[in-house]
Amino acid sequence: MLVRVVSCLFLFFFNIAQMAQEDKEKTTALKDLLSRIDLDELMKKDEPPLTFPKTLEEFEYAFNDRGQLRHTKTGEAFVFNYREDLHRWNQKRYEALGEIITQYVYERLEEECNLTREILPVDATEDEPKSFIYLSEDALTNPDKLLVLIQGSGVVRAGQWARRLIINEDMDSGSQLPFIKRAIEGGGAQRGSEARQRGALEQGAGGDAAMPLLNRDEERGKVRKTGRKETVREEEEEEEEEEKEEDTKECRGGEREVRKEKWSAEMS
Ligand SMILES: *[C@@H]1O[C@H](CO)[C@@H](O)[C@H](O)[C@H]1NC(C)=O
């Protein structure tokens, strides 16, 4: 009898121990499962494929004669929140459009401004990092003046001050085109710059060479600068966290754009 009781107790304890062990295993398995759930993946579950049009026409957008980006059917300005509750998808769509804008500006630089693309370094080998700049025909021969335009870093490419301004306002606000054209008319040689790899050219020369030219007329600038910043901030809220860095940069592009306007007023 005693033996039986002891064995019963033993079994009882054994069961408790086993349950505790199972619980622990379940918790571990659950933790493991949770750690493997990628929230990003989960969000992608109901997301349409990230395939976007490759041309402005397929996007059903075009620049009108005032340089504003408008829907070809509705005439509406660009809509960021194209699909409700699909932030990631909307952001990717915006980026896809941005890529097209970049190519569009390159074409304008070549066709409207007669600039030519030069690969740098000129003697780069196959596996060496390369970039390119745009040069006017007389950039290296005109002894008079040399104008170097350097865009910001991030997604902004040659010929652009701020992609956001090109998309939401117009080509003249966001691109360098009016400045390049005016510089050509003024007879000075000029050079648009593209530096895909962050290098001395992109980082240093921008502030030193361009800013003193653009940094005047403080009073008018302050008012305009404030207005522009607010616009940018509103749009920021619509976009994903990961784009914050880019926003800051484009914001800076906006400020530069303001300085540039001042400069343009002086030139005329
Ligand atoms: C580009 O070249 C064409 C043809 O030579 C000329 O008509 C046009 O004015 C030039 N554009 C600029 C901005 O210099």
PDB file of C-alpha atoms and ligand atoms in Angstrom:
ATOM      1  CA  MET A   1       0.000   0.000   0.000  1.00  0.00           C
ATOM      2  CA  LEU A   2       2.685   2.361   0.978  1.00  0.00           C
ATOM      3  CA  VAL A   3       4.520   1.513  -2.164  1.00  0.00           C
ATOM      4  CA  ARG A   4       1.437   2.378  -4.188  1.00  0.00           C
ATOM      5  CA  VAL A   5       0.974   5.732  -2.521  1.00  0.00           C
ATOM      6  CA  VAL A   6       4.584   6.553  -3.073  1.00  0.00           C
ATOM      7  CA  SER A   7       4.394   5.590  -6.692  1.00  0.00           C
ATOM      8  CA  CYS A   8       1.184   7.601  -7.108  1.00  0.00           C
ATOM      9  CA  LEU A   9       2.792  10.607  -5.606  1.00  0.00           C
ATOM     10  CA  PHE A  10       5.775  10.042  -7.763  1.00  0.00           C
ATOM     11  CA  LEU A  11       3.607   9.868 -10.863  1.00  0.00           C
ATOM     12  CA  PHE A  12       1.750  12.960  -9.760  1.00  0.00           C
ATOM     13  CA  PHE A  13       4.962  14.890  -9.343  1.00  0.00           C
ATOM     14  CA  PHE A  14       6.246  13.531 -12.549  1.00  0.00           C
ATOM     15  CA  ASN A  15       3.175  14.832 -14.349  1.00  0.00           C
ATOM     16  CA  ILE A  16       3.528  18.269 -12.873  1.00  0.00           C
ATOM     17  CA  ALA A  17       7.138  18.359 -13.880  1.00  0.00           C
ATOM     18  CA  GLN A  18       6.202  17.251 -17.389  1.00  0.00           C
ATOM     19  CA  MET A  19       3.505  19.902 -17.707  1.00  0.00           C
ATOM     20  CA  ALA A  20       5.933  22.564 -16.616  1.00  0.00           C
ATOM     21  CA  GLN A  21       8.382  21.308 -19.182  1.00  0.00           C
ATOM     22  CA  GLU A  22       5.715  21.316 -21.922  1.00  0.00           C
ATOM     23  CA  ASP A  23       4.644  24.823 -20.975  1.00  0.00           C
ATOM     24  CA  LYS A  24       8.165  25.978 -21.227  1.00  0.00           C
ATOM     25  CA  GLU A  25       8.545  24.358 -24.627  1.00  0.00           C
ATOM     26  CA  LYS A  26       5.322  25.954 -25.843  1.00  0.00           C
ATOM     27  CA  THR A  27       6.426  29.368 -24.669  1.00  0.00           C
ATOM     28  CA  THR A  28       9.752  28.925 -26.367  1.00  0.00           C
ATOM     29  CA  ALA A  29       8.083  27.806 -29.577  1.00  0.00           C
ATOM     30  CA  LEU A  30       5.711  30.768 -29.444  1.00  0.00           C
ATOM     31  CA  LYS A  31       8.551  33.171 -28.829  1.00  0.00           C
ATOM     32  CA  ASP A  32      10.434  31.626 -31.683  1.00  0.00           C
ATOM     33  CA  LEU A  33       7.425  31.927 -33.964  1.00  0.00           C
ATOM     34  CA  LEU A  34       6.865  35.557 -32.982  1.00  0.00           C
ATOM     35  CA  SER A  35      10.486  36.400 -33.583  1.00  0.00           C
ATOM     36  CA  ARG A  36      10.223  34.953 -37.064  1.00  0.00           C
ATOM     37  CA  ILE A  37       7.148  36.968 -38.010  1.00  0.00           C
ATOM     38  CA  ASP A  38       8.399  39.840 -40.051  1.00  0.00           C
ATOM     39  CA  LEU A  39       5.961  42.720 -39.718  1.00  0.00           C
ATOM     40  CA  ASP A  40       7.100  43.938 -43.083  1.00  0.00           C
ATOM     41  CA  GLU A  41       6.239  40.589 -44.601  1.00  0.00           C
ATOM     42  CA  LEU A  42       2.867  40.647 -42.909  1.00  0.00           C
ATOM     43  CA  MET A  43       2.115  44.067 -44.399  1.00  0.00           C
ATOM     44  CA  LYS A  44       3.079  42.769 -47.807  1.00  0.00           C
ATOM     45  CA  LYS A  45       0.512  39.982 -47.578  1.00  0.00           C
ATOM     46  CA  ASP A  46      -2.398  41.966 -48.983  1.00  0.00           C
ATOM     47  CA  GLU A  47      -0.253  44.373 -50.917  1.00  0.00           C
ATOM     48  CA  PRO A  48      -0.585  44.538 -54.684  1.00  0.00           C
ATOM     49  CA  PRO A  49       2.643  43.723 -56.539  1.00  0.00           C
ATOM     50  CA  LEU A  50       5.226  46.473 -56.567  1.00  0.00           C
ATOM     51  CA  THR A  51       5.233  46.811 -60.310  1.00  0.00           C
ATOM     52  CA  PHE A  52       4.839  50.326 -61.555  1.00  0.00           C
ATOM     53  CA  PRO A  53       4.748  52.023 -64.939  1.00  0.00           C
ATOM     54  CA  LYS A  54       8.100  52.657 -66.557  1.00  0.00           C
ATOM     55  CA  THR A  55       7.180  55.835 -68.384  1.00  0.00           C
ATOM     56  CA  LEU A  56       5.353  59.041 -67.601  1.00  0.00           C
ATOM     57  CA  GLU A  57       2.730  58.170 -70.241  1.00  0.00           C
ATOM     58  CA  GLU A  58       2.014  54.817 -68.610  1.00  0.00           C
ATOM     59  CA  PHE A  59       1.720  56.601 -65.281  1.00  0.00           C
ATOM     60  CA  GLU A  60      -0.843  58.821 -67.029  1.00  0.00           C
ATOM     61  CA  TYR A  61       1.013  61.938 -66.039  1.00  0.00           C
ATOM     62  CA  ALA A  62       2.519  64.672 -68.172  1.00  0.00           C
ATOM     63  CA  PHE A  63       4.090  68.068 -67.641  1.00  0.00           C
ATOM     64  CA  ASN A  64       1.792  70.794 -68.945  1.00  0.00           C
ATOM     65  CA  ASP A  65       3.038  73.959 -70.656  1.00  0.00           C
ATOM     66  CA  ARG A  66       3.581  75.564 -67.252  1.00  0.00           C
ATOM     67  CA  GLY A  67       5.861  72.705 -66.257  1.00  0.00           C
ATOM     68  CA  GLN A  68       3.358  71.261 -63.767  1.00  0.00           C
ATOM     69  CA  LEU A  69       2.903  67.525 -63.455  1.00  0.00           C
ATOM     70  CA  ARG A  70      -0.746  66.736 -64.154  1.00  0.00           C
ATOM     71  CA  HIS A  71      -2.808  63.601 -64.680  1.00  0.00           C
ATOM     72  CA  THR A  72      -3.486  63.247 -68.389  1.00  0.00           C
ATOM     73  CA  LYS A  73      -7.158  62.359 -67.873  1.00  0.00           C
ATOM     74  CA  THR A  74      -8.286  64.150 -64.713  1.00  0.00           C
ATOM     75  CA  GLY A  75      -5.865  67.100 -64.871  1.00  0.00           C
ATOM     76  CA  GLU A  76      -5.193  66.580 -61.169  1.00  0.00           C
ATOM     77  CA  ALA A  77      -1.855  67.114 -59.467  1.00  0.00           C
ATOM     78  CA  PHE A  78       0.079  64.075 -58.267  1.00  0.00           C
ATOM     79  CA  VAL A  79      -1.760  62.117 -55.574  1.00  0.00           C
ATOM     80  CA  PHE A  80       0.534  60.423 -53.089  1.00  0.00           C
ATOM     81  CA  ASN A  81      -2.168  58.379 -51.345  1.00  0.00           C
ATOM     82  CA  TYR A  82      -3.252  56.625 -54.475  1.00  0.00           C
ATOM     83  CA  ARG A  83      -4.413  53.556 -52.528  1.00  0.00           C
ATOM     84  CA  GLU A  84      -5.864  54.077 -49.074  1.00  0.00           C
ATOM     85  CA  ASP A  85      -4.063  52.274 -46.240  1.00  0.00           C
ATOM     86  CA  LEU A  86      -1.262  51.072 -48.482  1.00  0.00           C
ATOM     87  CA  HIS A  87       1.468  53.399 -47.344  1.00  0.00           C
ATOM     88  CA  ARG A  88       4.364  51.227 -48.329  1.00  0.00           C
ATOM     89  CA  TRP A  89       2.884  50.664 -51.762  1.00  0.00           C
ATOM     90  CA  ASN A  90       2.178  54.389 -52.230  1.00  0.00           C
ATOM     91  CA  GLN A  91       5.736  55.191 -51.211  1.00  0.00           C
ATOM     92  CA  LYS A  92       7.136  52.694 -53.713  1.00  0.00           C
ATOM     93  CA  ARG A  93       4.900  54.160 -56.396  1.00  0.00           C
ATOM     94  CA  TYR A  94       6.209  57.638 -55.567  1.00  0.00           C
ATOM     95  CA  GLU A  95       9.782  56.387 -55.813  1.00  0.00           C
ATOM     96  CA  ALA A  96       9.054  54.749 -59.168  1.00  0.00           C
ATOM     97  CA  LEU A  97       7.702  58.048 -60.466  1.00  0.00           C
ATOM     98  CA  GLY A  98      10.782  59.792 -59.057  1.00  0.00           C
ATOM     99  CA  GLU A  99      13.027  57.534 -61.133  1.00  0.00           C
ATOM    100  CA  ILE A 100      11.125  58.518 -64.257  1.00  0.00           C
ATOM    101  CA  ILE A 101      11.410  62.202 -63.323  1.00  0.00           C
ATOM    102  CA  THR A 102      15.168  61.785 -63.000  1.00  0.00           C
ATOM    103  CA  GLN A 103      15.392  60.365 -66.520  1.00  0.00           C
ATOM    104  CA  TYR A 104      13.036  63.080 -67.777  1.00  0.00           C
ATOM    105  CA  VAL A 105      15.280  65.808 -66.363  1.00  0.00           C
ATOM    106  CA  TYR A 106      18.350  64.156 -67.919  1.00  0.00           C
ATOM    107  CA  GLU A 107      16.596  64.315 -71.298  1.00  0.00           C
ATOM    108  CA  ARG A 108      15.743  67.983 -70.791  1.00  0.00           C
ATOM    109  CA  LEU A 109      19.383  68.715 -69.931  1.00  0.00           C
ATOM    110  CA  GLU A 110      20.469  67.071 -73.149  1.00  0.00           C
ATOM    111  CA  GLU A 111      17.714  68.192 -75.507  1.00  0.00           C
ATOM    112  CA  GLU A 112      16.754  71.634 -74.189  1.00  0.00           C
ATOM    113  CA  CYS A 113      20.022  72.779 -72.697  1.00  0.00           C
ATOM    114  CA  ASN A 114      22.361  71.030 -75.155  1.00  0.00           C
ATOM    115  CA  LEU A 115      24.458  69.553 -72.363  1.00  0.00           C
ATOM    116  CA  THR A 116      26.456  66.398 -72.910  1.00  0.00           C
ATOM    117  CA  ARG A 117      26.974  63.605 -70.433  1.00  0.00           C
ATOM    118  CA  GLU A 118      30.577  62.907 -69.500  1.00  0.00           C
ATOM    119  CA  ILE A 119      31.588  59.805 -67.579  1.00  0.00           C
ATOM    120  CA  LEU A 120      34.054  60.362 -64.765  1.00  0.00           C
ATOM    121  CA  PRO A 121      36.801  59.428 -64.239  1.00  0.00           C
ATOM    122  CA  VAL A 122      37.426  59.688 -67.982  1.00  0.00           C
ATOM    123  CA  ASP A 123      39.850  56.758 -67.906  1.00  0.00           C
ATOM    124  CA  ALA A 124      37.810  54.569 -65.562  1.00  0.00           C
ATOM    125  CA  THR A 125      38.291  50.823 -65.970  1.00  0.00           C
ATOM    126  CA  GLU A 126      35.401  48.302 -66.051  1.00  0.00           C
ATOM    127  CA  ASP A 127      35.299  47.611 -62.325  1.00  0.00           C
ATOM    128  CA  GLU A 128      36.103  51.127 -61.127  1.00  0.00           C
ATOM    129  CA  PRO A 129      33.279  53.199 -59.631  1.00  0.00           C
ATOM    130  CA  LYS A 130      32.015  55.725 -62.151  1.00  0.00           C
ATOM    131  CA  SER A 131      29.721  58.691 -62.202  1.00  0.00           C
ATOM    132  CA  PHE A 132      28.819  61.346 -64.694  1.00  0.00           C
ATOM    133  CA  ILE A 133      28.446  65.077 -65.018  1.00  0.00           C
ATOM    134  CA  TYR A 134      26.815  67.245 -67.647  1.00  0.00           C
ATOM    135  CA  LEU A 135      28.858  69.759 -69.569  1.00  0.00           C
ATOM    136  CA  SER A 136      27.960  72.534 -71.924  1.00  0.00           C
ATOM    137  CA  GLU A 137      29.783  72.548 -75.218  1.00  0.00           C
ATOM    138  CA  ASP A 138      32.132  75.333 -74.149  1.00  0.00           C
ATOM    139  CA  ALA A 139      32.557  74.284 -70.529  1.00  0.00           C
ATOM    140  CA  LEU A 140      36.242  73.466 -70.904  1.00  0.00           C
ATOM    141  CA  THR A 141      37.143  76.113 -73.447  1.00  0.00           C
ATOM    142  CA  ASN A 142      35.281  79.260 -72.468  1.00  0.00           C
ATOM    143  CA  PRO A 143      37.833  81.414 -70.636  1.00  0.00           C
ATOM    144  CA  ASP A 144      35.202  83.815 -69.319  1.00  0.00           C
ATOM    145  CA  LYS A 145      33.201  82.174 -66.509  1.00  0.00           C
ATOM    146  CA  LEU A 146      32.627  78.691 -65.218  1.00  0.00           C
ATOM    147  CA  LEU A 147      29.380  77.953 -63.394  1.00  0.00           C
ATOM    148  CA  VAL A 148      29.274  74.703 -61.452  1.00  0.00           C
ATOM    149  CA  LEU A 149      25.849  73.506 -60.304  1.00  0.00           C
ATOM    150  CA  ILE A 150      25.840  70.756 -57.709  1.00  0.00           C
ATOM    151  CA  GLN A 151      22.653  69.098 -56.555  1.00  0.00           C
ATOM    152  CA  GLY A 152      22.110  67.712 -53.070  1.00  0.00           C
ATOM    153  CA  SER A 153      22.833  64.141 -52.106  1.00  0.00           C
ATOM    154  CA  GLY A 154      20.296  61.355 -51.595  1.00  0.00           C
ATOM    155  CA  VAL A 155      17.852  60.654 -54.403  1.00  0.00           C
ATOM    156  CA  VAL A 156      18.347  64.050 -56.014  1.00  0.00           C
ATOM    157  CA  ARG A 157      20.216  63.764 -59.310  1.00  0.00           C
ATOM    158  CA  ALA A 158      21.830  66.106 -61.804  1.00  0.00           C
ATOM    159  CA  GLY A 159      19.530  68.878 -62.958  1.00  0.00           C
ATOM    160  CA  GLN A 160      17.293  68.749 -59.886  1.00  0.00           C
ATOM    161  CA  TRP A 161      17.153  70.849 -56.732  1.00  0.00           C
ATOM    162  CA  ALA A 162      14.341  68.848 -55.155  1.00  0.00           C
ATOM    163  CA  ARG A 163      12.360  66.026 -56.689  1.00  0.00           C
ATOM    164  CA  ARG A 164       9.465  66.811 -54.399  1.00  0.00           C
ATOM    165  CA  LEU A 165       9.164  70.299 -55.831  1.00  0.00           C
ATOM    166  CA  ILE A 166       9.230  68.998 -59.387  1.00  0.00           C
ATOM    167  CA  ILE A 167       6.403  66.580 -58.608  1.00  0.00           C
ATOM    168  CA  ASN A 168       4.271  68.811 -56.400  1.00  0.00           C
ATOM    169  CA  GLU A 169       4.950  72.282 -57.781  1.00  0.00           C
ATOM    170  CA  ASP A 170       6.584  72.602 -61.160  1.00  0.00           C
ATOM    171  CA  MET A 171       9.681  71.969 -63.202  1.00  0.00           C
ATOM    172  CA  ASP A 172      11.007  75.520 -62.767  1.00  0.00           C
ATOM    173  CA  SER A 173      10.815  75.333 -58.956  1.00  0.00           C
ATOM    174  CA  GLY A 174      12.392  71.938 -58.566  1.00  0.00           C
ATOM    175  CA  SER A 175      14.872  71.718 -61.398  1.00  0.00           C
ATOM    176  CA  GLN A 176      18.032  73.573 -62.422  1.00  0.00           C
ATOM    177  CA  LEU A 177      16.761  74.023 -65.978  1.00  0.00           C
ATOM    178  CA  PRO A 178      15.877  77.739 -65.784  1.00  0.00           C
ATOM    179  CA  PHE A 179      19.291  78.508 -64.290  1.00  0.00           C
ATOM    180  CA  ILE A 180      21.169  76.545 -66.871  1.00  0.00           C
ATOM    181  CA  LYS A 181      19.251  78.218 -69.693  1.00  0.00           C
ATOM    182  CA  ARG A 182      19.807  81.651 -68.257  1.00  0.00           C
ATOM    183  CA  ALA A 183      23.487  80.950 -67.739  1.00  0.00           C
ATOM    184  CA  ILE A 184      23.794  79.838 -71.357  1.00  0.00           C
ATOM    185  CA  GLU A 185      22.014  82.963 -72.528  1.00  0.00           C
ATOM    186  CA  GLY A 186      24.344  85.012 -70.330  1.00  0.00           C
ATOM    187  CA  GLY A 187      27.254  83.494 -72.211  1.00  0.00           C
ATOM    188  CA  GLY A 188      28.972  81.880 -69.229  1.00  0.00           C
ATOM    189  CA  ALA A 189      30.058  78.285 -69.549  1.00  0.00           C
ATOM    190  CA  GLN A 190      28.329  76.014 -67.115  1.00  0.00           C
ATOM    191  CA  ARG A 191      28.361  72.531 -65.884  1.00  0.00           C
ATOM    192  CA  GLY A 192      25.678  70.428 -64.313  1.00  0.00           C
ATOM    193  CA  SER A 193      26.986  67.909 -61.888  1.00  0.00           C
ATOM    194  CA  GLU A 194      26.198  64.371 -61.010  1.00  0.00           C
ATOM    195  CA  ALA A 195      28.097  62.457 -58.379  1.00  0.00           C
ATOM    196  CA  ARG A 196      26.474  59.153 -57.573  1.00  0.00           C
ATOM    197  CA  GLN A 197      29.234  58.149 -55.249  1.00  0.00           C
ATOM    198  CA  ARG A 198      29.444  60.597 -52.416  1.00  0.00           C
ATOM    199  CA  GLY A 199      32.731  62.282 -52.990  1.00  0.00           C
ATOM    200  CA  ALA A 200      34.584  65.489 -52.538  1.00  0.00           C
ATOM    201  CA  LEU A 201      32.911  67.005 -55.544  1.00  0.00           C
ATOM    202  CA  GLU A 202      29.416  66.548 -54.240  1.00  0.00           C
ATOM    203  CA  GLN A 203      30.058  67.193 -50.575  1.00  0.00           C
ATOM    204  CA  GLY A 204      32.468  70.047 -50.550  1.00  0.00           C
ATOM    205  CA  ALA A 205      32.134  72.167 -53.603  1.00  0.00           C
ATOM    206  CA  GLY A 206      28.374  72.703 -53.282  1.00  0.00           C
ATOM    207  CA  GLY A 207      28.502  74.821 -50.190  1.00  0.00           C
ATOM    208  CA  ASP A 208      31.706  76.610 -51.011  1.00  0.00           C
ATOM    209  CA  ALA A 209      31.202  77.426 -54.640  1.00  0.00           C
ATOM    210  CA  ALA A 210      27.492  77.852 -55.055  1.00  0.00           C
ATOM    211  CA  MET A 211      26.277  79.265 -51.760  1.00  0.00           C
ATOM    212  CA  PRO A 212      28.042  82.626 -51.701  1.00  0.00           C
ATOM    213  CA  LEU A 213      26.362  83.379 -54.997  1.00  0.00           C
ATOM    214  CA  LEU A 214      22.934  82.440 -53.718  1.00  0.00           C
ATOM    215  CA  ASN A 215      23.018  83.548 -50.137  1.00  0.00           C
ATOM    216  CA  ARG A 216      21.802  87.136 -50.363  1.00  0.00           C
ATOM    217  CA  ASP A 217      18.604  89.089 -49.852  1.00  0.00           C
ATOM    218  CA  GLU A 218      18.002  87.591 -46.412  1.00  0.00           C
ATOM    219  CA  GLU A 219      14.665  89.252 -45.674  1.00  0.00           C
ATOM    220  CA  ARG A 220      12.711  88.002 -48.656  1.00  0.00           C
ATOM    221  CA  GLY A 221      14.389  84.658 -48.200  1.00  0.00           C
ATOM    222  CA  LYS A 222      13.179  84.170 -44.644  1.00  0.00           C
ATOM    223  CA  VAL A 223       9.537  84.574 -45.533  1.00  0.00           C
ATOM    224  CA  ARG A 224       9.775  82.281 -48.505  1.00  0.00           C
ATOM    225  CA  LYS A 225      11.861  79.751 -46.650  1.00  0.00           C
ATOM    226  CA  THR A 226       9.269  79.435 -43.891  1.00  0.00           C
ATOM    227  CA  GLY A 227       6.471  78.870 -46.333  1.00  0.00           C
ATOM    228  CA  ARG A 228       8.422  76.207 -48.168  1.00  0.00           C
ATOM    229  CA  LYS A 229       9.404  74.344 -45.034  1.00  0.00           C
ATOM    230  CA  GLU A 230       5.797  74.034 -43.956  1.00  0.00           C
ATOM    231  CA  THR A 231       4.843  72.551 -47.274  1.00  0.00           C
ATOM    232  CA  VAL A 232       7.560  70.001 -46.949  1.00  0.00           C
ATOM    233  CA  ARG A 233       6.607  69.125 -43.403  1.00  0.00           C
ATOM    234  CA  GLU A 234       3.002  68.405 -44.328  1.00  0.00           C
ATOM    235  CA  GLU A 235       4.095  66.030 -46.995  1.00  0.00           C
ATOM    236  CA  GLU A 236       6.547  64.372 -44.686  1.00  0.00           C
ATOM    237  CA  GLU A 237       3.724  63.096 -42.554  1.00  0.00           C
ATOM    238  CA  GLU A 238       2.371  61.152 -45.440  1.00  0.00           C
ATOM    239  CA  GLU A 239       5.531  59.216 -45.936  1.00  0.00           C
ATOM    240  CA  GLU A 240       7.287  56.370 -44.268  1.00  0.00           C
ATOM    241  CA  GLU A 241       9.810  56.659 -41.499  1.00  0.00           C
ATOM    242  CA  GLU A 242      12.604  55.326 -43.658  1.00  0.00           C
ATOM    243  CA  GLU A 243      12.142  58.245 -45.994  1.00  0.00           C
ATOM    244  CA  LYS A 244      12.901  60.785 -43.276  1.00  0.00           C
ATOM    245  CA  GLU A 245      16.520  61.085 -44.267  1.00  0.00           C
ATOM    246  CA  GLU A 246      15.545  61.792 -47.796  1.00  0.00           C
ATOM    247  CA  ASP A 247      12.976  64.345 -46.632  1.00  0.00           C
ATOM    248  CA  THR A 248      15.602  66.247 -44.728  1.00  0.00           C
ATOM    249  CA  LYS A 249      17.756  66.312 -47.782  1.00  0.00           C
ATOM    250  CA  GLU A 250      14.930  67.399 -50.034  1.00  0.00           C
ATOM    251  CA  CYS A 251      14.051  69.959 -47.422  1.00  0.00           C
ATOM    252  CA  ARG A 252      17.537  71.289 -47.778  1.00  0.00           C
ATOM    253  CA  GLY A 253      16.960  71.239 -51.507  1.00  0.00           C
ATOM    254  CA  GLY A 254      13.947  73.451 -50.878  1.00  0.00           C
ATOM    255  CA  GLU A 255      16.028  75.952 -48.999  1.00  0.00           C
ATOM    256  CA  ARG A 256      18.577  75.955 -51.730  1.00  0.00           C
ATOM    257  CA  GLU A 257      15.797  76.512 -54.180  1.00  0.00           C
ATOM    258  CA  VAL A 258      14.825  79.640 -52.279  1.00  0.00           C
ATOM    259  CA  ARG A 259      18.374  80.960 -52.342  1.00  0.00           C
ATOM    260  CA  LYS A 260      18.500  80.201 -55.994  1.00  0.00           C
ATOM    261  CA  GLU A 261      15.366  82.273 -56.587  1.00  0.00           C
ATOM    262  CA  LYS A 262      17.054  85.197 -54.916  1.00  0.00           C
ATOM    263  CA  TRP A 263      20.032  84.753 -57.128  1.00  0.00           C
ATOM    264  CA  SER A 264      17.824  84.566 -60.134  1.00  0.00           C
ATOM    265  CA  ALA A 265      16.218  87.865 -59.162  1.00  0.00           C
ATOM    266  CA  GLU A 266      19.638  89.417 -59.030  1.00  0.00           C
ATOM    267  CA  MET A 267      20.629  88.073 -62.374  1.00  0.00           C
ATOM    268  CA  SER A 268      17.637  89.598 -64.113  1.00  0.00           C
TER     269      SER A 268
HETATM  270  C1  LIG B   1      20.508  74.155 -78.230  1.00  0.00           C
HETATM  271  O1  LIG B   1      20.899  73.998 -79.578  1.00  0.00           O
HETATM  272  C2  LIG B   1      19.908  74.370 -80.520  1.00  0.00           C
HETATM  273  C3  LIG B   1      20.400  74.008 -81.887  1.00  0.00           C
HETATM  274  O2  LIG B   1      21.733  74.410 -82.057  1.00  0.00           O
HETATM  275  C4  LIG B   1      19.593  75.849 -80.342  1.00  0.00           C
HETATM  276  O3  LIG B   1      18.588  76.262 -81.242  1.00  0.00           O
HETATM  277  C5  LIG B   1      19.142  76.135 -78.910  1.00  0.00           C
HETATM  278  O4  LIG B   1      18.954  77.513 -78.707  1.00  0.00           O
HETATM  279  C6  LIG B   1      20.170  75.608 -77.933  1.00  0.00           C
HETATM  280  N1  LIG B   1      19.639  75.753 -76.590  1.00  0.00           N
HETATM  281  C7  LIG B   1      20.282  76.404 -75.627  1.00  0.00           C
HETATM  282  C8  LIG B   1      19.604  76.472 -74.301  1.00  0.00           C
HETATM  283  O5  LIG B   1      21.358  76.919 -75.813  1.00  0.00           O
END
